[in-house]
Amino acid sequence: MLTTGTARLELKPQTTRMTVLAGGSAEQVIKLANQTGLIDDFDFSLVGLPTGWFSFSRETLKLLPNWEESITFKIDVSANVRPNLYSGKIIATARTQPGVRTELRIEVDVLAPLKVDARLQPRRSKGFKANYTLLLRNRSMSPGLMKLQLTDSYQYCAARFTPPQIEVMPGTSQAIKVQVQLKPKTPRDEAQQPQQFEIMVEPNWTVAGAPVITEGITVEGEYIHQSRWSFIARHPLLSLFSFLFLLVIILWSFLILPTIQELFILNADRINLNDQPRSPLRIEQKSFSDRLQNDINPLAAFMRISVTFSETDQKVKITLWGMGVVSADMTGKVDVDQKTGSLFFTADDKNQPDSFPWFLIPMDKKSTTNKVMNKINQKLKNWLINTQQRVAKVEIEGGTLYLTLRSCDINDSACIK
């Protein structure tokens, strides 16, 4: 603010920078203090801004010495004004005191009109639950929180928005997932007809730190209802194949794999747990695989399973294939826990047990020991404990896996029930 002459005037604004939307208006209260020793009339004027942009509630104030009063200063710009920062000077001049005047620099920040564009892609969709994408673009210079809902114009549709509201920053776009379906108890004749729906976008803007609510916009779409079983009706062979494949997975998970593991231990030399154990226990590769495939596997016509023992690297490989869609093998090592005397299988690739189809095996992720094998270990150990023996070593020689037994030591934890 600039004061000339020996006497003083003071303009006291609420702010020296006003924010206004193109096509809108803004106002503030400005006080003028007469700090001279004379009563006088003071005239207001403004330079630097177009005449049609501003107005004063009173263009003249009559003030006593050491007195102040307020006027309202208003900015009103048309929608055609280019968004930019404009500046001018408000001048207060004394009529009877030459040279007594004061100036106040004022800035006007003109923002683009508050506008959001909305587009639905696709406009038409079908299904039991139809999916759309609502694209919102903020054309203004202010952030806006967009709230979404269906209008009440169409009573048979229900929609789910993800997310239900979203903030769109100036000059940016956001995508919202929209899922539309029929409401419960919709009449059958209505369900067979294409349903029109309308999405309401309600903007809540923040302009210069203040909330501004503008009129919402609507976007139209079309929904064609289909039964949830329509896919099966259109693709019967694919649906049948998927069902059979799922059935195989379930049987594999809950029947075949537990049987394989149980066979691996209890079928060694056709062991009878009532007999006296003799070291070493033997598991023959060929007889084991043949019996596994021919006698144990209930899906032998669809899926084949084999086990290979490798003497060179002391590894066990499990291979399965079938139905033209499954072909996999897993290589690992069977060993004995020297502390507990339990057998365990460790895959060479630590991540393989989490891949298809091996993730169907109920594994204990911390110890990489199968939970079914834990039960088998307990049966085997109980049988050996009765004669104070335990498994000491696992070896592969030729096509045979040998479980070497030894007598229990004093306080051996593997020999305690």
Tab-separated table of C-alpha atoms in Angstrom:
chain	number	residue	atom	x	y	z
A	1	MET	CA	0.000	0.000	0.000
A	2	LEU	CA	1.265	3.498	-0.882
A	3	THR	CA	0.337	6.669	1.025
A	4	THR	CA	1.274	10.133	-0.287
A	5	GLY	CA	1.380	13.504	1.475
A	6	THR	CA	2.007	14.210	5.127
A	7	ALA	CA	-1.474	12.955	6.056
A	8	ARG	CA	-2.217	9.251	5.966
A	9	LEU	CA	-4.895	6.935	4.570
A	10	GLU	CA	-4.938	3.134	4.955
A	11	LEU	CA	-6.761	0.471	2.932
A	12	LYS	CA	-7.261	-2.810	4.817
A	13	PRO	CA	-8.298	-5.728	2.532
A	14	GLN	CA	-9.235	-9.269	3.556
A	15	THR	CA	-6.822	-10.508	0.886
A	16	THR	CA	-4.711	-9.017	-1.861
A	17	ARG	CA	-5.317	-12.006	-4.162
A	18	MET	CA	-8.829	-12.979	-5.203
A	19	THR	CA	-9.726	-16.213	-6.997
A	20	VAL	CA	-12.673	-16.290	-9.374
A	21	LEU	CA	-13.964	-18.788	-11.913
A	22	ALA	CA	-14.478	-17.672	-15.495
A	23	GLY	CA	-18.172	-16.859	-15.705
A	24	GLY	CA	-18.363	-16.386	-11.911
A	25	SER	CA	-17.816	-13.715	-9.282
A	26	ALA	CA	-16.028	-13.126	-5.986
A	27	GLU	CA	-16.121	-10.336	-3.429
A	28	GLN	CA	-14.421	-9.130	-0.291
A	29	VAL	CA	-14.761	-6.398	2.323
A	30	ILE	CA	-12.170	-3.585	2.289
A	31	LYS	CA	-11.817	-1.049	5.091
A	32	LEU	CA	-10.614	2.553	4.627
A	33	ALA	CA	-9.096	4.303	7.669
A	34	ASN	CA	-8.920	8.140	7.733
A	35	GLN	CA	-5.815	8.944	9.763
A	36	THR	CA	-5.836	12.636	8.808
A	37	GLY	CA	-7.032	15.442	11.038
A	38	LEU	CA	-9.876	16.519	8.737
A	39	ILE	CA	-13.303	15.242	7.800
A	40	ASP	CA	-13.379	14.475	4.087
A	41	ASP	CA	-14.995	12.545	1.229
A	42	PHE	CA	-12.843	9.777	-0.253
A	43	ASP	CA	-13.381	8.451	-3.783
A	44	PHE	CA	-12.547	4.900	-4.900
A	45	SER	CA	-11.216	3.904	-8.312
A	46	LEU	CA	-9.320	0.996	-9.877
A	47	VAL	CA	-6.736	0.950	-12.636
A	48	GLY	CA	-5.234	-2.018	-14.485
A	49	LEU	CA	-8.415	-4.115	-14.836
A	50	PRO	CA	-11.216	-3.788	-17.414
A	51	THR	CA	-14.064	-1.541	-16.271
A	52	GLY	CA	-16.705	-4.257	-16.541
A	53	TRP	CA	-14.841	-6.587	-14.190
A	54	PHE	CA	-15.256	-4.778	-10.867
A	55	SER	CA	-17.616	-2.720	-8.787
A	56	PHE	CA	-17.674	-0.989	-5.366
A	57	SER	CA	-20.715	-1.115	-3.108
A	58	ARG	CA	-20.037	2.607	-2.507
A	59	GLU	CA	-17.743	4.699	-4.666
A	60	THR	CA	-17.385	7.434	-2.011
A	61	LEU	CA	-16.976	7.329	1.766
A	62	LYS	CA	-17.333	10.310	4.094
A	63	LEU	CA	-15.042	9.781	7.085
A	64	LEU	CA	-14.356	11.683	10.269
A	65	PRO	CA	-10.757	12.033	11.460
A	66	ASN	CA	-9.352	8.771	12.864
A	67	TRP	CA	-12.387	6.869	11.660
A	68	GLU	CA	-12.804	3.879	9.334
A	69	GLU	CA	-15.622	2.285	7.363
A	70	SER	CA	-16.039	-0.686	5.013
A	71	ILE	CA	-17.074	-1.171	1.412
A	72	THR	CA	-17.620	-4.349	-0.624
A	73	PHE	CA	-15.344	-4.859	-3.595
A	74	LYS	CA	-16.703	-7.323	-6.179
A	75	ILE	CA	-15.070	-9.042	-9.159
A	76	ASP	CA	-17.416	-10.367	-11.872
A	77	VAL	CA	-15.891	-11.897	-15.036
A	78	SER	CA	-17.542	-13.440	-18.081
A	79	ALA	CA	-17.141	-17.047	-19.188
A	80	ASN	CA	-15.051	-15.887	-22.165
A	81	VAL	CA	-12.225	-14.496	-20.032
A	82	ARG	CA	-8.985	-16.381	-20.518
A	83	PRO	CA	-7.764	-18.105	-17.331
A	84	ASN	CA	-4.744	-16.154	-16.071
A	85	LEU	CA	-3.431	-14.004	-13.209
A	86	TYR	CA	-4.431	-10.347	-13.580
A	87	SER	CA	-3.424	-7.375	-11.403
A	88	GLY	CA	-4.588	-3.822	-10.757
A	89	LYS	CA	-4.562	-1.020	-8.172
A	90	ILE	CA	-7.399	0.177	-5.952
A	91	ILE	CA	-6.961	3.917	-5.300
A	92	ALA	CA	-8.633	5.998	-2.546
A	93	THR	CA	-8.330	9.808	-3.010
A	94	ALA	CA	-9.363	12.679	-0.694
A	95	ARG	CA	-11.502	15.339	-2.413
A	96	THR	CA	-10.499	18.421	-0.365
A	97	GLN	CA	-6.949	17.478	0.593
A	98	PRO	CA	-4.690	17.643	-2.456
A	99	GLY	CA	-2.107	14.868	-2.584
A	100	VAL	CA	-3.817	12.688	0.024
A	101	ARG	CA	-4.322	9.301	-1.571
A	102	THR	CA	-3.455	5.641	-1.069
A	103	GLU	CA	-3.032	2.661	-3.402
A	104	LEU	CA	-3.599	-1.059	-2.853
A	105	ARG	CA	-2.262	-3.645	-5.313
A	106	ILE	CA	-4.827	-6.370	-5.962
A	107	GLU	CA	-4.411	-9.618	-7.942
A	108	VAL	CA	-7.243	-11.546	-9.596
A	109	ASP	CA	-6.636	-15.224	-10.381
A	110	VAL	CA	-9.159	-16.267	-13.047
A	111	LEU	CA	-9.633	-20.040	-13.217
A	112	ALA	CA	-11.203	-22.153	-15.949
A	113	PRO	CA	-14.884	-23.021	-15.387
A	114	LEU	CA	-15.593	-26.073	-13.240
A	115	LYS	CA	-16.232	-28.830	-15.739
A	116	VAL	CA	-15.925	-32.609	-15.785
A	117	ASP	CA	-16.427	-34.864	-18.806
A	118	ALA	CA	-17.809	-38.385	-18.384
A	119	ARG	CA	-17.850	-41.276	-20.859
A	120	LEU	CA	-19.068	-44.871	-20.402
A	121	GLN	CA	-17.239	-47.721	-22.152
A	122	PRO	CA	-18.871	-49.730	-23.558
A	123	ARG	CA	-22.230	-48.022	-23.687
A	124	ARG	CA	-23.989	-51.401	-24.012
A	125	SER	CA	-23.009	-54.653	-22.300
A	126	LYS	CA	-24.633	-57.953	-21.396
A	127	GLY	CA	-24.299	-60.737	-18.856
A	128	PHE	CA	-25.627	-61.717	-15.470
A	129	LYS	CA	-23.384	-58.930	-14.187
A	130	ALA	CA	-22.281	-56.541	-16.933
A	131	ASN	CA	-18.995	-54.657	-16.572
A	132	TYR	CA	-18.319	-51.105	-17.743
A	133	THR	CA	-15.610	-48.480	-17.308
A	134	LEU	CA	-16.589	-44.895	-16.499
A	135	LEU	CA	-13.945	-42.397	-17.634
A	136	LEU	CA	-13.883	-39.010	-15.883
A	137	ARG	CA	-11.746	-36.085	-17.064
A	138	ASN	CA	-11.339	-32.868	-15.066
A	139	ARG	CA	-11.373	-29.949	-17.518
A	140	SER	CA	-11.035	-27.296	-14.799
A	141	MET	CA	-8.094	-25.875	-12.825
A	142	SER	CA	-9.407	-27.061	-9.452
A	143	PRO	CA	-9.510	-30.530	-7.868
A	144	GLY	CA	-12.896	-32.194	-7.570
A	145	LEU	CA	-14.324	-35.114	-5.597
A	146	MET	CA	-16.726	-37.023	-7.844
A	147	LYS	CA	-19.527	-39.006	-6.191
A	148	LEU	CA	-21.287	-41.664	-8.276
A	149	GLN	CA	-24.738	-43.207	-8.129
A	150	LEU	CA	-27.549	-44.474	-10.346
A	151	THR	CA	-30.452	-42.131	-10.851
A	152	ASP	CA	-33.956	-43.213	-9.869
A	153	SER	CA	-35.222	-42.940	-13.450
A	154	TYR	CA	-34.794	-46.668	-14.126
A	155	GLN	CA	-36.045	-48.871	-11.309
A	156	TYR	CA	-34.840	-52.355	-12.308
A	157	CYS	CA	-31.053	-51.847	-12.414
A	158	ALA	CA	-28.573	-51.852	-9.538
A	159	ALA	CA	-24.957	-50.748	-9.880
A	160	ARG	CA	-21.735	-51.139	-7.967
A	161	PHE	CA	-19.002	-48.510	-8.379
A	162	THR	CA	-15.356	-49.231	-7.571
A	163	PRO	CA	-14.542	-46.849	-5.988
A	164	PRO	CA	-17.898	-45.170	-5.156
A	165	GLN	CA	-16.216	-41.753	-5.162
A	166	ILE	CA	-12.888	-40.506	-6.481
A	167	GLU	CA	-10.848	-37.307	-6.499
A	168	VAL	CA	-9.846	-36.056	-9.936
A	169	MET	CA	-7.016	-33.544	-10.056
A	170	PRO	CA	-6.950	-30.662	-12.591
A	171	GLY	CA	-6.285	-31.780	-16.152
A	172	THR	CA	-6.230	-35.494	-15.288
A	173	SER	CA	-8.468	-38.503	-15.941
A	174	GLN	CA	-9.637	-41.348	-13.709
A	175	ALA	CA	-11.326	-44.679	-14.502
A	176	ILE	CA	-14.050	-46.214	-12.320
A	177	LYS	CA	-15.217	-49.824	-12.625
A	178	VAL	CA	-18.993	-50.140	-12.903
A	179	GLN	CA	-20.912	-53.415	-12.517
A	180	VAL	CA	-24.618	-53.459	-13.387
A	181	GLN	CA	-27.179	-56.203	-12.753
A	182	LEU	CA	-30.909	-56.602	-12.256
A	183	LYS	CA	-32.441	-55.962	-8.872
A	184	PRO	CA	-33.986	-58.943	-7.049
A	185	LYS	CA	-37.626	-59.724	-7.877
A	186	THR	CA	-37.484	-58.013	-11.262
A	187	PRO	CA	-40.517	-59.151	-13.336
A	188	ARG	CA	-39.627	-61.818	-15.892
A	189	ASP	CA	-40.951	-59.813	-18.843
A	190	GLU	CA	-38.798	-56.841	-17.795
A	191	ALA	CA	-35.711	-59.032	-17.345
A	192	GLN	CA	-35.994	-60.124	-20.978
A	193	GLN	CA	-35.885	-56.523	-22.212
A	194	PRO	CA	-32.782	-54.283	-22.586
A	195	GLN	CA	-32.590	-52.033	-19.531
A	196	GLN	CA	-31.588	-48.383	-19.808
A	197	PHE	CA	-29.770	-46.833	-16.851
A	198	GLU	CA	-28.314	-43.443	-15.996
A	199	ILE	CA	-25.240	-42.669	-13.895
A	200	MET	CA	-25.147	-39.400	-11.968
A	201	VAL	CA	-21.754	-37.764	-11.361
A	202	GLU	CA	-21.942	-35.221	-8.525
A	203	PRO	CA	-18.842	-32.959	-8.403
A	204	ASN	CA	-17.646	-31.397	-5.150
A	205	TRP	CA	-14.899	-28.893	-5.987
A	206	THR	CA	-12.276	-27.161	-3.905
A	207	VAL	CA	-11.601	-23.636	-5.194
A	208	ALA	CA	-9.045	-21.514	-3.326
A	209	GLY	CA	-9.519	-23.723	-0.268
A	210	ALA	CA	-13.305	-23.321	-0.243
A	211	PRO	CA	-15.832	-26.044	-1.190
A	212	VAL	CA	-17.943	-25.434	-4.291
A	213	ILE	CA	-20.769	-27.728	-5.417
A	214	THR	CA	-21.887	-27.583	-9.040
A	215	GLU	CA	-24.711	-29.283	-10.884
A	216	GLY	CA	-24.140	-32.964	-11.593
A	217	ILE	CA	-23.891	-34.557	-15.015
A	218	THR	CA	-25.432	-37.821	-16.235
A	219	VAL	CA	-24.203	-40.618	-18.490
A	220	GLU	CA	-26.556	-43.146	-20.094
A	221	GLY	CA	-25.919	-46.834	-20.663
A	222	GLU	CA	-27.728	-50.025	-21.627
A	223	TYR	CA	-27.723	-53.398	-19.859
A	224	ILE	CA	-28.890	-56.708	-21.385
A	225	HIS	CA	-29.563	-59.363	-18.757
A	226	GLN	CA	-28.385	-62.945	-19.250
A	227	SER	CA	-28.800	-65.950	-16.990
A	228	ARG	CA	-25.771	-66.970	-14.951
A	229	TRP	CA	-26.001	-70.372	-16.714
A	230	SER	CA	-25.928	-68.904	-20.218
A	231	PHE	CA	-22.225	-69.728	-20.654
A	232	ILE	CA	-22.935	-73.427	-20.074
A	233	ALA	CA	-25.820	-73.310	-22.525
A	234	ARG	CA	-23.605	-71.734	-25.213
A	235	HIS	CA	-20.526	-73.915	-24.557
A	236	PRO	CA	-21.710	-77.364	-23.375
A	237	LEU	CA	-18.568	-79.281	-24.423
A	238	LEU	CA	-16.190	-76.807	-22.822
A	239	SER	CA	-18.284	-76.800	-19.649
A	240	LEU	CA	-18.284	-80.610	-19.540
A	241	PHE	CA	-14.521	-80.750	-20.032
A	242	SER	CA	-14.005	-78.136	-17.285
A	243	PHE	CA	-16.198	-80.140	-14.917
A	244	LEU	CA	-14.271	-83.356	-15.596
A	245	PHE	CA	-10.957	-81.567	-15.194
A	246	LEU	CA	-12.091	-80.117	-11.864
A	247	LEU	CA	-13.228	-83.575	-10.783
A	248	VAL	CA	-9.796	-84.992	-11.617
A	249	ILE	CA	-8.114	-82.263	-9.567
A	250	ILE	CA	-10.344	-82.983	-6.577
A	251	LEU	CA	-9.748	-86.730	-6.794
A	252	TRP	CA	-6.024	-86.153	-7.248
A	253	SER	CA	-5.837	-83.898	-4.204
A	254	PHE	CA	-7.937	-85.932	-1.800
A	255	LEU	CA	-7.487	-89.518	-3.020
A	256	ILE	CA	-4.566	-90.236	-5.322
A	257	LEU	CA	-1.742	-88.303	-3.669
A	258	PRO	CA	-2.445	-89.512	-0.122
A	259	THR	CA	-2.573	-93.047	-1.557
A	260	ILE	CA	0.782	-92.575	-3.307
A	261	GLN	CA	2.432	-91.443	-0.112
A	262	GLU	CA	0.902	-94.187	1.967
A	263	LEU	CA	1.935	-96.757	-0.620
A	264	PHE	CA	5.481	-95.407	-0.635
A	265	ILE	CA	5.998	-96.477	2.968
A	266	LEU	CA	3.534	-99.251	3.673
A	267	ASN	CA	4.056	-101.113	0.391
A	268	ALA	CA	7.808	-101.497	0.915
A	269	ASP	CA	8.396	-105.217	0.394
A	270	ARG	CA	4.641	-105.664	1.150
A	271	ILE	CA	5.428	-104.962	4.799
A	272	ASN	CA	3.055	-106.325	7.388
A	273	LEU	CA	3.239	-104.084	10.414
A	274	ASN	CA	2.657	-107.096	12.625
A	275	ASP	CA	5.871	-108.819	11.409
A	276	GLN	CA	9.368	-108.371	12.752
A	277	PRO	CA	11.147	-105.547	10.823
A	278	ARG	CA	14.363	-106.588	9.054
A	279	SER	CA	17.029	-104.149	7.907
A	280	PRO	CA	17.124	-102.867	5.303
A	281	LEU	CA	13.551	-102.256	4.161
A	282	ARG	CA	13.403	-102.260	0.348
A	283	ILE	CA	11.233	-100.396	-2.152
A	284	GLU	CA	11.621	-101.683	-5.721
A	285	GLN	CA	11.134	-98.991	-8.374
A	286	LYS	CA	9.390	-101.094	-11.037
A	287	SER	CA	7.050	-103.020	-8.767
A	288	PHE	CA	6.248	-99.853	-6.863
A	289	SER	CA	5.371	-97.868	-10.037
A	290	ASP	CA	3.430	-100.763	-11.581
A	291	ARG	CA	1.347	-101.348	-8.507
A	292	LEU	CA	0.872	-97.617	-8.064
A	293	GLN	CA	-0.495	-97.247	-11.598
A	294	ASN	CA	-2.445	-100.496	-11.972
A	295	ASP	CA	-3.787	-101.214	-8.504
A	296	ILE	CA	-3.908	-97.925	-6.649
A	297	ASN	CA	-4.576	-95.160	-9.194
A	298	PRO	CA	-8.396	-94.844	-9.638
A	299	LEU	CA	-7.884	-92.569	-12.670
A	300	ALA	CA	-5.457	-94.886	-14.476
A	301	ALA	CA	-7.393	-94.495	-17.737
A	302	PHE	CA	-6.921	-90.713	-17.695
A	303	MET	CA	-3.695	-90.085	-15.808
A	304	ARG	CA	-0.481	-92.088	-15.465
A	305	ILE	CA	1.971	-91.889	-12.573
A	306	SER	CA	5.477	-93.257	-12.238
A	307	VAL	CA	8.342	-93.008	-9.753
A	308	THR	CA	12.032	-93.277	-10.668
A	309	PHE	CA	14.950	-93.885	-8.274
A	310	SER	CA	18.327	-92.541	-9.458
A	311	GLU	CA	21.445	-94.077	-7.918
A	312	THR	CA	23.785	-91.504	-9.520
A	313	ASP	CA	22.498	-88.467	-7.649
A	314	GLN	CA	20.437	-90.304	-5.003
A	315	LYS	CA	17.274	-88.524	-6.223
A	316	VAL	CA	13.630	-89.546	-6.567
A	317	LYS	CA	11.604	-88.300	-9.558
A	318	ILE	CA	7.792	-88.345	-9.605
A	319	THR	CA	6.239	-88.032	-13.071
A	320	LEU	CA	2.591	-87.629	-13.990
A	321	TRP	CA	0.870	-87.007	-17.302
A	322	GLY	CA	-2.529	-87.423	-18.849
A	323	MET	CA	-5.597	-85.985	-20.553
A	324	GLY	CA	-3.348	-83.979	-22.862
A	325	VAL	CA	-3.213	-81.092	-20.394
A	326	VAL	CA	-1.082	-82.381	-17.522
A	327	SER	CA	2.593	-83.218	-17.911
A	328	ALA	CA	4.869	-82.585	-14.985
A	329	ASP	CA	7.647	-84.071	-12.949
A	330	MET	CA	9.242	-83.225	-9.635
A	331	THR	CA	12.737	-84.254	-8.550
A	332	GLY	CA	13.918	-84.287	-4.983
A	333	LYS	CA	15.538	-86.267	-2.240
A	334	VAL	CA	14.092	-88.616	0.360
A	335	ASP	CA	16.029	-88.422	3.613
A	336	VAL	CA	15.680	-89.171	7.289
A	337	ASP	CA	15.656	-86.678	10.138
A	338	GLN	CA	18.421	-87.973	12.419
A	339	LYS	CA	16.811	-86.436	15.469
A	340	THR	CA	13.236	-87.645	15.011
A	341	GLY	CA	13.791	-90.609	12.688
A	342	SER	CA	11.090	-89.315	10.317
A	343	LEU	CA	11.274	-89.565	6.538
A	344	PHE	CA	10.799	-86.412	4.479
A	345	PHE	CA	10.922	-85.402	0.818
A	346	THR	CA	12.606	-82.141	-0.255
A	347	ALA	CA	12.067	-80.872	-3.807
A	348	ASP	CA	15.117	-79.579	-5.693
A	349	ASP	CA	13.157	-76.489	-6.674
A	350	LYS	CA	11.817	-74.971	-3.478
A	351	ASN	CA	9.137	-73.067	-5.409
A	352	GLN	CA	7.842	-76.099	-7.314
A	353	PRO	CA	5.533	-77.350	-4.524
A	354	ASP	CA	3.579	-74.084	-4.986
A	355	SER	CA	3.067	-74.624	-8.743
A	356	PHE	CA	0.422	-76.654	-10.590
A	357	PRO	CA	-0.326	-79.492	-10.009
A	358	TRP	CA	1.925	-79.918	-6.990
A	359	PHE	CA	0.220	-77.201	-4.955
A	360	LEU	CA	-2.677	-79.637	-4.548
A	361	ILE	CA	-0.517	-81.726	-2.195
A	362	PRO	CA	-1.237	-80.704	1.424
A	363	MET	CA	2.296	-79.554	2.287
A	364	ASP	CA	3.570	-78.098	5.525
A	365	LYS	CA	5.368	-75.043	4.145
A	366	LYS	CA	7.696	-74.578	7.110
A	367	SER	CA	9.199	-78.052	7.148
A	368	THR	CA	8.456	-79.085	3.523
A	369	THR	CA	7.064	-82.308	5.013
A	370	ASN	CA	3.768	-83.653	3.778
A	371	LYS	CA	1.092	-83.831	6.453
A	372	VAL	CA	-0.020	-87.238	5.215
A	373	MET	CA	3.571	-88.463	5.429
A	374	ASN	CA	3.636	-87.338	9.053
A	375	LYS	CA	0.861	-89.813	9.793
A	376	ILE	CA	2.681	-92.533	7.862
A	377	ASN	CA	5.908	-91.781	9.698
A	378	GLN	CA	4.071	-92.198	12.958
A	379	LYS	CA	2.773	-95.653	11.914
A	380	LEU	CA	6.222	-96.730	10.753
A	381	LYS	CA	7.981	-95.398	13.855
A	382	ASN	CA	5.483	-97.030	16.204
A	383	TRP	CA	6.099	-100.351	14.454
A	384	LEU	CA	9.873	-99.966	14.772
A	385	ILE	CA	9.786	-98.665	18.353
A	386	ASN	CA	8.170	-101.906	19.501
A	387	THR	CA	11.457	-103.625	18.617
A	388	GLN	CA	13.607	-100.622	19.654
A	389	GLN	CA	14.666	-99.837	16.117
A	390	ARG	CA	14.618	-96.700	13.986
A	391	VAL	CA	15.400	-95.590	10.413
A	392	ALA	CA	19.045	-94.530	10.230
A	393	LYS	CA	19.754	-93.942	6.546
A	394	VAL	CA	18.091	-93.741	3.121
A	395	GLU	CA	20.040	-94.984	0.087
A	396	ILE	CA	19.285	-95.719	-3.565
A	397	GLU	CA	21.097	-98.567	-5.275
A	398	GLY	CA	20.166	-99.715	-8.748
A	399	GLY	CA	16.405	-99.356	-8.970
A	400	THR	CA	15.797	-99.901	-5.272
A	401	LEU	CA	15.383	-97.502	-2.370
A	402	TYR	CA	16.737	-98.912	0.906
A	403	LEU	CA	15.719	-97.841	4.407
A	404	THR	CA	18.539	-98.918	6.737
A	405	LEU	CA	17.509	-99.661	10.332
A	406	ARG	CA	19.570	-99.577	13.510
A	407	SER	CA	19.000	-100.216	17.196
A	408	CYS	CA	17.873	-97.328	19.368
A	409	ASP	CA	20.359	-95.559	21.631
A	410	ILE	CA	19.613	-94.613	25.215
A	411	ASN	CA	17.373	-91.526	25.386
A	412	ASP	CA	17.023	-91.540	21.587
A	413	SER	CA	14.070	-89.180	20.909
A	414	ALA	CA	13.211	-91.125	17.739
A	415	CYS	CA	12.486	-94.194	19.857
A	416	ILE	CA	10.148	-92.520	22.336
A	417	LYS	CA	6.428	-92.672	21.713
